[in-house]
mmCIF file of C-alpha atoms and ligand atoms in Angstrom:
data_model
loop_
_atom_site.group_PDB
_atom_site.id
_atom_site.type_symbol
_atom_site.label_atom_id
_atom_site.label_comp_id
_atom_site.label_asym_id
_atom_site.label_seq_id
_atom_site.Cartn_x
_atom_site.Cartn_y
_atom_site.Cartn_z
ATOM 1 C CA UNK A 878 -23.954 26.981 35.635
ATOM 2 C CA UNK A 879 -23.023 23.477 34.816
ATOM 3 C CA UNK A 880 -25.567 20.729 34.104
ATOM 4 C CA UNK A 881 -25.971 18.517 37.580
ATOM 5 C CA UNK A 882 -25.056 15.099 37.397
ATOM 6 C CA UNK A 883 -27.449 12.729 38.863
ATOM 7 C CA UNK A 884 -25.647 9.056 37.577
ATOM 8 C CA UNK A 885 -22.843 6.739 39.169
ATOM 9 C CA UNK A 886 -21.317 8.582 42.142
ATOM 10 C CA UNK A 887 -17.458 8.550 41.308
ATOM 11 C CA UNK A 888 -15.013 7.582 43.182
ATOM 12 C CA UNK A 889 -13.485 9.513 45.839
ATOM 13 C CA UNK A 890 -11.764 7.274 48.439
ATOM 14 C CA UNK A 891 -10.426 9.929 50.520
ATOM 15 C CA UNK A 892 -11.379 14.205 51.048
ATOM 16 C CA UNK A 893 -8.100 15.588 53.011
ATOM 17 C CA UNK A 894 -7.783 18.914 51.352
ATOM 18 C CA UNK A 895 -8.103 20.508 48.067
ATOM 19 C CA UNK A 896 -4.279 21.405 47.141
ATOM 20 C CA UNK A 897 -3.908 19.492 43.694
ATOM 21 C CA UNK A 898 -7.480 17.954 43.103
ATOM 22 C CA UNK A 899 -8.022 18.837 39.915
ATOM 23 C CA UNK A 900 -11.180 21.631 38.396
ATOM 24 C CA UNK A 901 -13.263 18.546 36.636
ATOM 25 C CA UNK A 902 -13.223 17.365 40.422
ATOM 26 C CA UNK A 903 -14.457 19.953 42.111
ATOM 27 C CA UNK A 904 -16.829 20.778 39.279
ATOM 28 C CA UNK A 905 -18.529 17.311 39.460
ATOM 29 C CA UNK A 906 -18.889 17.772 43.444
ATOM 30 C CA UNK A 907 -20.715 21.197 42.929
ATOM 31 C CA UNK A 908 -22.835 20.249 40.568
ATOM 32 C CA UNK A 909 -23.451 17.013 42.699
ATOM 33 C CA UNK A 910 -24.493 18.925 45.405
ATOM 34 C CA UNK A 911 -26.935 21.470 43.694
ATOM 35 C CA UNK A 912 -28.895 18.745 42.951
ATOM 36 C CA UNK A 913 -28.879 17.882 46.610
ATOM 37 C CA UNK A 914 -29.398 21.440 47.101
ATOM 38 C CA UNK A 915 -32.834 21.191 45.025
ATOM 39 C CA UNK A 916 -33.853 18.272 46.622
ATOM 40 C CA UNK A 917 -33.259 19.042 49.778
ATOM 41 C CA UNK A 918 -35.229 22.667 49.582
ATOM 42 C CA UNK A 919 -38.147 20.979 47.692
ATOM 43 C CA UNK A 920 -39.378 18.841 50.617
ATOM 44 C CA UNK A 921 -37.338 20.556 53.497
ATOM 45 C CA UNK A 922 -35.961 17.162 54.251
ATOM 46 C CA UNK A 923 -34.360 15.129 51.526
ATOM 47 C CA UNK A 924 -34.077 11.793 52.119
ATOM 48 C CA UNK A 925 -32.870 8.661 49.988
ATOM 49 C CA UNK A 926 -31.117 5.294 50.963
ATOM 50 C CA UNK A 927 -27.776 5.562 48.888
ATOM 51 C CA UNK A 928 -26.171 5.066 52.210
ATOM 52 C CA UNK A 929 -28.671 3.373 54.182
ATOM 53 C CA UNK A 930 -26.335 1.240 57.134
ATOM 54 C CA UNK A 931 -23.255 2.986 56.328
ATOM 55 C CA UNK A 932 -21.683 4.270 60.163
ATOM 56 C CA UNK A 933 -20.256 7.396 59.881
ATOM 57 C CA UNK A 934 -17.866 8.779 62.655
ATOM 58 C CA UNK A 935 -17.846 12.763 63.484
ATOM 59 C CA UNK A 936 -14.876 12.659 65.312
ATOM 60 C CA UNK A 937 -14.340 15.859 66.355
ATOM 61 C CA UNK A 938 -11.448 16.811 68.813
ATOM 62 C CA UNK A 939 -12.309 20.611 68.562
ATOM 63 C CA UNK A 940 -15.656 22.238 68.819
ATOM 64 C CA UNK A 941 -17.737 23.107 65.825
ATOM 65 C CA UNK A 942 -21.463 23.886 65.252
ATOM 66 C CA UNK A 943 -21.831 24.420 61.241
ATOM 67 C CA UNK A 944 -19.631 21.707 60.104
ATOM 68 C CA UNK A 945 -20.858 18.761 62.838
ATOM 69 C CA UNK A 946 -24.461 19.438 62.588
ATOM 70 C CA UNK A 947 -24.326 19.613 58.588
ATOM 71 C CA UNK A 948 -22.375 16.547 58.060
ATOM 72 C CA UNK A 949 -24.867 14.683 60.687
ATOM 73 C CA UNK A 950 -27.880 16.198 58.585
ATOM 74 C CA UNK A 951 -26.100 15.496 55.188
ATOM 75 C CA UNK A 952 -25.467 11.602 56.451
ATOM 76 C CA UNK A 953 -28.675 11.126 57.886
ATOM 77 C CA UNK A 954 -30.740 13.078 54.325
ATOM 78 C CA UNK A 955 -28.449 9.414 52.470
ATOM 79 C CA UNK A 956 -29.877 6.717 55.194
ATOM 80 C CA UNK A 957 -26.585 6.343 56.772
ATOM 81 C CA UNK A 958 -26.166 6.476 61.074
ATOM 82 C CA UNK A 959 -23.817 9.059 62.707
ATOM 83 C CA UNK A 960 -21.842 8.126 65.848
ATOM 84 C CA UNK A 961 -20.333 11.201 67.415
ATOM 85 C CA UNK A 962 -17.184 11.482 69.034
ATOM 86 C CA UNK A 963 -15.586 13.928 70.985
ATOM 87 C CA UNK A 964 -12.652 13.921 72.739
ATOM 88 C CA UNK A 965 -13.494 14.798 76.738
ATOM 89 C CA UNK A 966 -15.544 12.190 76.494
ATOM 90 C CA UNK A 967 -14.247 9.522 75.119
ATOM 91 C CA UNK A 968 -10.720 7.684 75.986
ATOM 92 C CA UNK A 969 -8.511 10.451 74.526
ATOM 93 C CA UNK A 970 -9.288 11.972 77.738
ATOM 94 C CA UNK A 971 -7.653 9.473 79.302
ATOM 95 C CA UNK A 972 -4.233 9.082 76.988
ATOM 96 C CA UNK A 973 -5.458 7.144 74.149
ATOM 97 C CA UNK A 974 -3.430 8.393 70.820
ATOM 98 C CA UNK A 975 -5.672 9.325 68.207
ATOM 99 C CA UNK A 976 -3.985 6.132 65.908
ATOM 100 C CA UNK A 977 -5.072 3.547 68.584
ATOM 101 C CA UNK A 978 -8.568 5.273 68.952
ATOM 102 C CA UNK A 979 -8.722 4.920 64.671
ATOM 103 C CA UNK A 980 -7.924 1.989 64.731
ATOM 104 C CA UNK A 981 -10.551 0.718 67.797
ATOM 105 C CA UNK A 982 -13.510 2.532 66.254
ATOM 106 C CA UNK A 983 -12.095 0.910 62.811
ATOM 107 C CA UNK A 984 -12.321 -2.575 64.434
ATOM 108 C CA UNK A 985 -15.750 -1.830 64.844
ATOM 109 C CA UNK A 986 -16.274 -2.017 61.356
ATOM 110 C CA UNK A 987 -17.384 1.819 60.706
ATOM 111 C CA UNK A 988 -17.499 2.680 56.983
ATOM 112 C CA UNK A 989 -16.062 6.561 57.171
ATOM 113 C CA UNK A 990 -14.434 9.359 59.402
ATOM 114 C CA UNK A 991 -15.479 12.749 59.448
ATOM 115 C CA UNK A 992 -12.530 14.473 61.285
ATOM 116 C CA UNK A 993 -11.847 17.723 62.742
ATOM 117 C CA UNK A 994 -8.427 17.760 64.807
ATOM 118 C CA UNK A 995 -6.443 21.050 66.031
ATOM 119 C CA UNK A 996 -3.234 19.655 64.390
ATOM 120 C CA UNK A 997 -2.151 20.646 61.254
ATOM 121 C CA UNK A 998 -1.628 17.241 58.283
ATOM 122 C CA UNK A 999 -3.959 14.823 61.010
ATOM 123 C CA UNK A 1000 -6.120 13.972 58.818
ATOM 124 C CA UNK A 1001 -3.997 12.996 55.615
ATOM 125 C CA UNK A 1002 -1.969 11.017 57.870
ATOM 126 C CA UNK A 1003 -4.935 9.261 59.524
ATOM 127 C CA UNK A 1004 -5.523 8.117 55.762
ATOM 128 C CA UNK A 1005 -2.616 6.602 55.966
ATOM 129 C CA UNK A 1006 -3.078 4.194 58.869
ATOM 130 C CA UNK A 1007 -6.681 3.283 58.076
ATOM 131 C CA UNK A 1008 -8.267 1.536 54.766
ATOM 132 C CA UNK A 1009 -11.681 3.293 55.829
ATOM 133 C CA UNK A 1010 -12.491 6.503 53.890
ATOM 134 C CA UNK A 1011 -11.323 9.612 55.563
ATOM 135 C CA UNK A 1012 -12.918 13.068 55.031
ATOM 136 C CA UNK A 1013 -10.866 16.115 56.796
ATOM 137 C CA UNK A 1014 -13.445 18.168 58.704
ATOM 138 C CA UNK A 1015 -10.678 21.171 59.147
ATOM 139 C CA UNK A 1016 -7.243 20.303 60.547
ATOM 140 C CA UNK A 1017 -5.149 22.785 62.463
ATOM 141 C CA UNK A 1018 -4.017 25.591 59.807
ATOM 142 C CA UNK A 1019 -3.620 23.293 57.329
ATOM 143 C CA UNK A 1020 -7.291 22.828 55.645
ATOM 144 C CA UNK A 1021 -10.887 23.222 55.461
ATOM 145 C CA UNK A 1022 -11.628 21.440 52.133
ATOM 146 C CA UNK A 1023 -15.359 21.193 52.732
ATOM 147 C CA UNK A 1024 -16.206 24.674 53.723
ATOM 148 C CA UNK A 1025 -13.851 25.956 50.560
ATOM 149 C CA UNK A 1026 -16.201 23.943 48.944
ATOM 150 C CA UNK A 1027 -19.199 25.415 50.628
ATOM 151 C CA UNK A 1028 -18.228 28.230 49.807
ATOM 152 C CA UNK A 1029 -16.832 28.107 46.071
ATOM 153 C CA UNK A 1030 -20.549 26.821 45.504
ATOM 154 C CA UNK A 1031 -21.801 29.701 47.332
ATOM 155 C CA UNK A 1032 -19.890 32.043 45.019
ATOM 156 C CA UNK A 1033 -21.176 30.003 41.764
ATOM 157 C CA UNK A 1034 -24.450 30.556 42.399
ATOM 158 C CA UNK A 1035 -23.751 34.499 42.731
ATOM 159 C CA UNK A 1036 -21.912 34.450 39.932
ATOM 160 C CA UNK A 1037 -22.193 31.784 37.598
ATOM 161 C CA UNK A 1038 -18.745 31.156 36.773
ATOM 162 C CA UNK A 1039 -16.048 31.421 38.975
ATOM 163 C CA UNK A 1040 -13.295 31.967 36.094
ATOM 164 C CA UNK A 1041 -11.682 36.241 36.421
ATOM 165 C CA UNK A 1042 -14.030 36.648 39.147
ATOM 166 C CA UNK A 1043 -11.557 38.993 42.117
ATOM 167 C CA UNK A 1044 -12.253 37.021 45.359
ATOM 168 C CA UNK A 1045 -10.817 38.781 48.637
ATOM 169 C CA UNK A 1046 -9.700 37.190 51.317
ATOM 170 C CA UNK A 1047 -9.579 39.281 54.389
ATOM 171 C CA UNK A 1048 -7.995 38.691 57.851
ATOM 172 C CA UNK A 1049 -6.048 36.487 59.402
ATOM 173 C CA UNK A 1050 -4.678 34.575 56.292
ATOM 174 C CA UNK A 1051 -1.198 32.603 58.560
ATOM 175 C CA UNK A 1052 -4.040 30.659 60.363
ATOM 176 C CA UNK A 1053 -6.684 30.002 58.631
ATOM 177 C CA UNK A 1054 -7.324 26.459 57.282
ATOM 178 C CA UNK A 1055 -10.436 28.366 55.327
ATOM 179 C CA UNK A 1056 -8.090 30.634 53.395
ATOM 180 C CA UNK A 1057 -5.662 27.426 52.824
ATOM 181 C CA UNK A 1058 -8.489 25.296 51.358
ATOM 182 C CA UNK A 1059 -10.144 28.532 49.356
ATOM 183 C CA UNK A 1060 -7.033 29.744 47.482
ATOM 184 C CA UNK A 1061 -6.495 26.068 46.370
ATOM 185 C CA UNK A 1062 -10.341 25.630 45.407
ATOM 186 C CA UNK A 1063 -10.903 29.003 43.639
ATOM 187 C CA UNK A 1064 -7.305 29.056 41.730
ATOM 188 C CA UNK A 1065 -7.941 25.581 40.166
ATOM 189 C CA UNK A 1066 -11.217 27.299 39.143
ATOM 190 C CA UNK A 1067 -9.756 30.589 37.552
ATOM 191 C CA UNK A 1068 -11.146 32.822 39.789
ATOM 192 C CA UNK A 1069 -8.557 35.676 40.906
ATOM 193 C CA UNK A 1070 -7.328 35.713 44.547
ATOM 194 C CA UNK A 1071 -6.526 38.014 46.634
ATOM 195 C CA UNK A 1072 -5.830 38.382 50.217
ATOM 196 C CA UNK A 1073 -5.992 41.156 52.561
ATOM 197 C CA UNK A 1074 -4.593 41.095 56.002
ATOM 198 C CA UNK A 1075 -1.813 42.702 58.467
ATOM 199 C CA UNK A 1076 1.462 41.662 57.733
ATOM 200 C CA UNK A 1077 1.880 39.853 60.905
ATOM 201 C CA UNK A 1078 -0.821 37.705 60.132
ATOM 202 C CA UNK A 1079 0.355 36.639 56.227
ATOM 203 C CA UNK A 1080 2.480 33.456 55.812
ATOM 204 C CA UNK A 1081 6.075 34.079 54.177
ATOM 205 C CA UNK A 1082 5.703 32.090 51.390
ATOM 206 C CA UNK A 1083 2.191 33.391 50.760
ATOM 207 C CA UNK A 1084 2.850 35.014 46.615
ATOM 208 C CA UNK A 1085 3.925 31.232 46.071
ATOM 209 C CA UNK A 1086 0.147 30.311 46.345
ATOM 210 C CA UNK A 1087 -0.552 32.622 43.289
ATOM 211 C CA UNK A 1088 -2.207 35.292 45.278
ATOM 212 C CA UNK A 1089 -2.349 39.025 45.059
ATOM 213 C CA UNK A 1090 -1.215 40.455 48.192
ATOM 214 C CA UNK A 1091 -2.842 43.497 49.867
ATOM 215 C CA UNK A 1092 -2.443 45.128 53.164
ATOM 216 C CA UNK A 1093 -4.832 48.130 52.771
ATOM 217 C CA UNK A 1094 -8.411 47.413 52.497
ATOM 218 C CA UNK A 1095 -9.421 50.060 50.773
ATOM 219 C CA UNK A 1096 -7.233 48.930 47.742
ATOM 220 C CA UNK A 1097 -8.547 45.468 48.267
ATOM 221 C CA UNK A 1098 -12.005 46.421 48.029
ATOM 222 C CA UNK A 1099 -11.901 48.622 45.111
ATOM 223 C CA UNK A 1100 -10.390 45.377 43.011
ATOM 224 C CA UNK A 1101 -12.547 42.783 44.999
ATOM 225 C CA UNK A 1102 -15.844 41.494 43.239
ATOM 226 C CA UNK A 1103 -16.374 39.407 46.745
ATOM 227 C CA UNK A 1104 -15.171 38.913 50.141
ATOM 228 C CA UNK A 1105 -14.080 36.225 52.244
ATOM 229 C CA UNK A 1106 -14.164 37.804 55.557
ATOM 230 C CA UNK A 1107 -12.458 35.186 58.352
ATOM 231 C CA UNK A 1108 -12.990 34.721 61.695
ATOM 232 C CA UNK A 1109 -10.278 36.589 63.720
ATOM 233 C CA UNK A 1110 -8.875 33.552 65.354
ATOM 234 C CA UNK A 1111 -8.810 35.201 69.330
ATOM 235 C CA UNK A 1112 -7.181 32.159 70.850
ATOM 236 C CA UNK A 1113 -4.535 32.304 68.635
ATOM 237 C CA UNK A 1114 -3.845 35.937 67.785
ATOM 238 C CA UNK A 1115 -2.744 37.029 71.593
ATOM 239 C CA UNK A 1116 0.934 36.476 70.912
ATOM 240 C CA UNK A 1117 1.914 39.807 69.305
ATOM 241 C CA UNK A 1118 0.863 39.556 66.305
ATOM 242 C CA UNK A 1119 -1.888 42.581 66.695
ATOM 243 C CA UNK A 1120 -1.311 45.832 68.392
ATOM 244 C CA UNK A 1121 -4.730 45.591 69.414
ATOM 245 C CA UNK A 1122 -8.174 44.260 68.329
ATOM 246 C CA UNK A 1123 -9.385 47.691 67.970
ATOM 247 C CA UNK A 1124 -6.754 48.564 65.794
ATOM 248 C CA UNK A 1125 -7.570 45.853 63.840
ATOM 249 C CA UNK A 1126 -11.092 46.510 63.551
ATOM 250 C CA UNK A 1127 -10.134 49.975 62.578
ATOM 251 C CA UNK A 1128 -7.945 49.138 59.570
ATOM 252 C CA UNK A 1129 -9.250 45.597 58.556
ATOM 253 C CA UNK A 1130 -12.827 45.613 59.675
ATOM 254 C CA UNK A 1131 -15.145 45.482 57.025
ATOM 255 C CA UNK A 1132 -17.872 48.147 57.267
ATOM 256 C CA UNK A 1133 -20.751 49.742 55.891
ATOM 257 C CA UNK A 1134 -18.669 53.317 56.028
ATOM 258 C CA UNK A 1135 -15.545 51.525 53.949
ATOM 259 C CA UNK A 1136 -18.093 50.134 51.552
ATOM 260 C CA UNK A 1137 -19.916 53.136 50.897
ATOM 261 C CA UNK A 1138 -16.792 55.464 51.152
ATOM 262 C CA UNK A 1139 -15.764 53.093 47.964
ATOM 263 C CA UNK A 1140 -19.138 53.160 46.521
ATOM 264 C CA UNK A 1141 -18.047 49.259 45.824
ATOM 265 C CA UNK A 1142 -20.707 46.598 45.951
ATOM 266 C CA UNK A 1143 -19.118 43.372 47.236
ATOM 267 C CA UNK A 1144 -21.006 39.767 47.630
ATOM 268 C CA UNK A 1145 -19.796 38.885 51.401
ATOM 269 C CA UNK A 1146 -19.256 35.606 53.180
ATOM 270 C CA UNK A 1147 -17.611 34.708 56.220
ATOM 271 C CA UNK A 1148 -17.512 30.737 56.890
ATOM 272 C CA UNK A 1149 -18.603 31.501 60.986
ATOM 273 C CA UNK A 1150 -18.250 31.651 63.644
ATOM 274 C CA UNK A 1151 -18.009 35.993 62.959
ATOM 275 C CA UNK A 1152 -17.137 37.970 65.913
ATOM 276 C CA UNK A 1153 -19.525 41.459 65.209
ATOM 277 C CA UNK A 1154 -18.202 44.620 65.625
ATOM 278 C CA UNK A 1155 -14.257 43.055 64.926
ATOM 279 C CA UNK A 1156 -13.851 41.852 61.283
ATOM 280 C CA UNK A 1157 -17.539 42.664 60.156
ATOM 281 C CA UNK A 1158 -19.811 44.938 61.602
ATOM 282 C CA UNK A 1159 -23.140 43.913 62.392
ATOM 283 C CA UNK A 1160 -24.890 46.092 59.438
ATOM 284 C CA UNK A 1161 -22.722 44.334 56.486
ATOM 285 C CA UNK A 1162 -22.616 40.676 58.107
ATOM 286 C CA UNK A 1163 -26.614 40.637 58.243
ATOM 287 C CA UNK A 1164 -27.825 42.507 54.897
ATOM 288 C CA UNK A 1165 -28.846 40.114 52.435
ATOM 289 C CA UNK A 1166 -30.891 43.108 50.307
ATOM 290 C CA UNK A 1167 -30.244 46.157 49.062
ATOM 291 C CA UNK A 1168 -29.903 49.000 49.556
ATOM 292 C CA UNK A 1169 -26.509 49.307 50.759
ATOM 293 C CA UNK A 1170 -23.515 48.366 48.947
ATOM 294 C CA UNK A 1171 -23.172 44.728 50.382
ATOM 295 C CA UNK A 1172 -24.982 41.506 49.917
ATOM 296 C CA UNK A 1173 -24.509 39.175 52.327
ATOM 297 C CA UNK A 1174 -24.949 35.560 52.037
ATOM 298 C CA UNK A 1175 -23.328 33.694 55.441
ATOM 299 C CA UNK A 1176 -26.808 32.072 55.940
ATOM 300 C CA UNK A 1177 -26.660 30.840 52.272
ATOM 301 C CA UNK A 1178 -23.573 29.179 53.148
ATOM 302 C CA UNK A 1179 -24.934 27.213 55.736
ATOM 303 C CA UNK A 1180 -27.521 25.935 53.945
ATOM 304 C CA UNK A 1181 -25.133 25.157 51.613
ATOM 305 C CA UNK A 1182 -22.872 23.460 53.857
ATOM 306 C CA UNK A 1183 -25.790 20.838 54.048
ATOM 307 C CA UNK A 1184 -25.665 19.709 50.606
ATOM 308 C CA UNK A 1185 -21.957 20.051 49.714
ATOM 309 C CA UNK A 1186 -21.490 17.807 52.528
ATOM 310 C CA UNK A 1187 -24.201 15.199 51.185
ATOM 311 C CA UNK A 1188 -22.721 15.396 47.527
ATOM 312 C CA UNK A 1189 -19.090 14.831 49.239
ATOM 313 C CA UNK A 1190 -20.376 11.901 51.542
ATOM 314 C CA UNK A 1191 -22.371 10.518 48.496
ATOM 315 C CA UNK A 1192 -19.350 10.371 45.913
ATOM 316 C CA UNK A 1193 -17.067 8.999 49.253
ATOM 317 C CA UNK A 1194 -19.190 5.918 50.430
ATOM 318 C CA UNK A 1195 -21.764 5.414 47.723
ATOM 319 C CA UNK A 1196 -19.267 3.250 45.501
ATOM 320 C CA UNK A 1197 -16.674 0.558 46.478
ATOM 321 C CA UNK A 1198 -13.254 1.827 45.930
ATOM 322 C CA UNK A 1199 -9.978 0.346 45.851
ATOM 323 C CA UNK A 1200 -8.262 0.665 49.272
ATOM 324 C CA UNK A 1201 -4.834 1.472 47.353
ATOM 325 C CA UNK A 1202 -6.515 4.167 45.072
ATOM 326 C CA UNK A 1203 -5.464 7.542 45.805
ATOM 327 C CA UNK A 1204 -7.292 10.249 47.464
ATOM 328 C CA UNK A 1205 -9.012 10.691 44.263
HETATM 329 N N1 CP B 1673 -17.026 27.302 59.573
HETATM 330 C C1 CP B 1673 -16.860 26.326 60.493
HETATM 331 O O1 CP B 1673 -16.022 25.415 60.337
HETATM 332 O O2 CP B 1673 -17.693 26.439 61.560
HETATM 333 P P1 CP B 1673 -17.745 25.432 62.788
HETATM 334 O O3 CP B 1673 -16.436 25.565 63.527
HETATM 335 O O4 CP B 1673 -18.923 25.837 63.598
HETATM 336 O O5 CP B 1673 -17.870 24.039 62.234
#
């Protein structure tokens, strides 16, 4: 485990995604926040000043319970206030583009956004049109940076280092933002990647990202030191692309009887929301000790979530930074 750093916060205008930020990067955030992670644990509630007055915006034009409420804990833990914002009730609902409503809340002189947005590149190009710091919450299929995070940190506690580790990812890899954001995070770190879905629901291009490619489970398990189970996304995978969810659950659903028909132990994590009884069953999504031959740590992840989050906030508002510097 690397030493935590507890000086300067570096710079870090922007957090849009994880494609091309380099290992020393992520490595400083991690070890960032498991000194958050101590500190927060120690007294339940960790709180400093290191962003006392800052106004942080959750602007959030999809639902979410993990990510909102961790980012509002993380900001609050650093002395900062949270104004939420979601979209039925504000004057999006009313045909306000999401630049003009940037650009209002920016006129209000709020120091960062916290954005989650159903399409796909929103929040890089919000970056774009605003000199306040941006930090992409998830974004359409595109990417998930802080829960890859969350999760990277979640796997180098398990195991240390994250370098020729075999990391599955299982399900529906053509939209998830989580598998987008993970493959980046865990390649740059040396881990090996592999995903495991139905055809249907794997991009074209997907060996370009560096990936192992299975379509069998079994096979995927037997290499797999840990798996990334994802939400099967049920408002999106309607159109054809699954015979049936049954079917799916048959072949792809991760189980205590495909575990111990492998005799494999595998760490498990699923970033939530997890439909049961679909893409994990109840008994292998809730064991977090043996026996059995999985180890699940979703509720780890959570807690996690928490001080990624206030590492990432930290290193994003806690130092001036040139408005023309790059993302990082
Ligand atoms: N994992 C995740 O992004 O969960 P929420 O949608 O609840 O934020």
């Amino acid at each position: 485990m690397s030493t935590d750093i507890i000086g300067e916060p570096a710079a870090l205008k922007h957090l849009t995604g994880l494609s091309g930020i380099p290992a020393a990067k992520i490595a400083e955030i991690l070890d960032k926040a498991s000194f958050h992670k101590d500190l927060f644990l120690d007294s339940g509630k960790e709180i400093s000043q290191t962003l006392k007055g800052k106004r942080i915006v959750l602007a959030f034009f999809e639902n979410s319970t993990r990510t909102r409420f961790s980012f509002e804990i993380a900001a609050r833990n650093l002395g900062a206030i949270t104004l939420n914002f979601t979209a039925s009730s504000s004057s999006v609902s009313k045909g306000e583009s999401i630049v003009d409503t940037i650009r209002n809340l920016e006129a209000m002189q709020v120091d960062a956004f916290v954005i989650r947005h159903p399409s796909s590149g929103s929040a890089e190009q919000i970056s774009r049109i605003t000199g306040t710091h941006v930090i992409n919450a998830g974004d359409g299929t595109h990417e998930h940076p802080t829960q890859a995070l969350l999760d990277i940190f979640t796997l180098r506690e398990y195991f240390g280092s994250l370098r020729d580790t075999k990391i599955m990812i299982l399900g529906d890899i053509l939209h998830s933002r989580v598998a987008r954001s993970n493959i980046f995070g865990l390649t740059t770190l040396g881990a090996q990647v592999g995903v495991c879905s139905p055809v249907s629901l794997l991009p074209v291009d997907i060996t370009s990202l560096g990936v192992k490619v299975f379509t069998g489970l079994d096979d995927a398990i037997r290499w797999a030191d840990a798996a990334i189970v994802l939400r099967l996304q049920l408002e999106r995978t309607t159109g054809g692309y699954l015979p049936s969810l049954e079917d799916y659950s048959l072949h792809f659903g991760l189980t205590d009887e495909r575990l111990e028909k492998i005799r494999k132990h595998m760490l498990v994590l699923h970033p939530g929301p997890i439909n049961r009884e679909i893409e994990i069953s109840s008994n292998v999504a809730d064991r977090i000790q043996p026996p059995g031959y999985s180890k699940s740590v979703l509720l780890d992840q959570v807690t996690n979530g928490v001080a990624v989050r206030t590492a990432i906030l930290e290193m994003v508002l806690g130092r001036k930074t040139d408005k023309n510097s790059n993302s990082l």
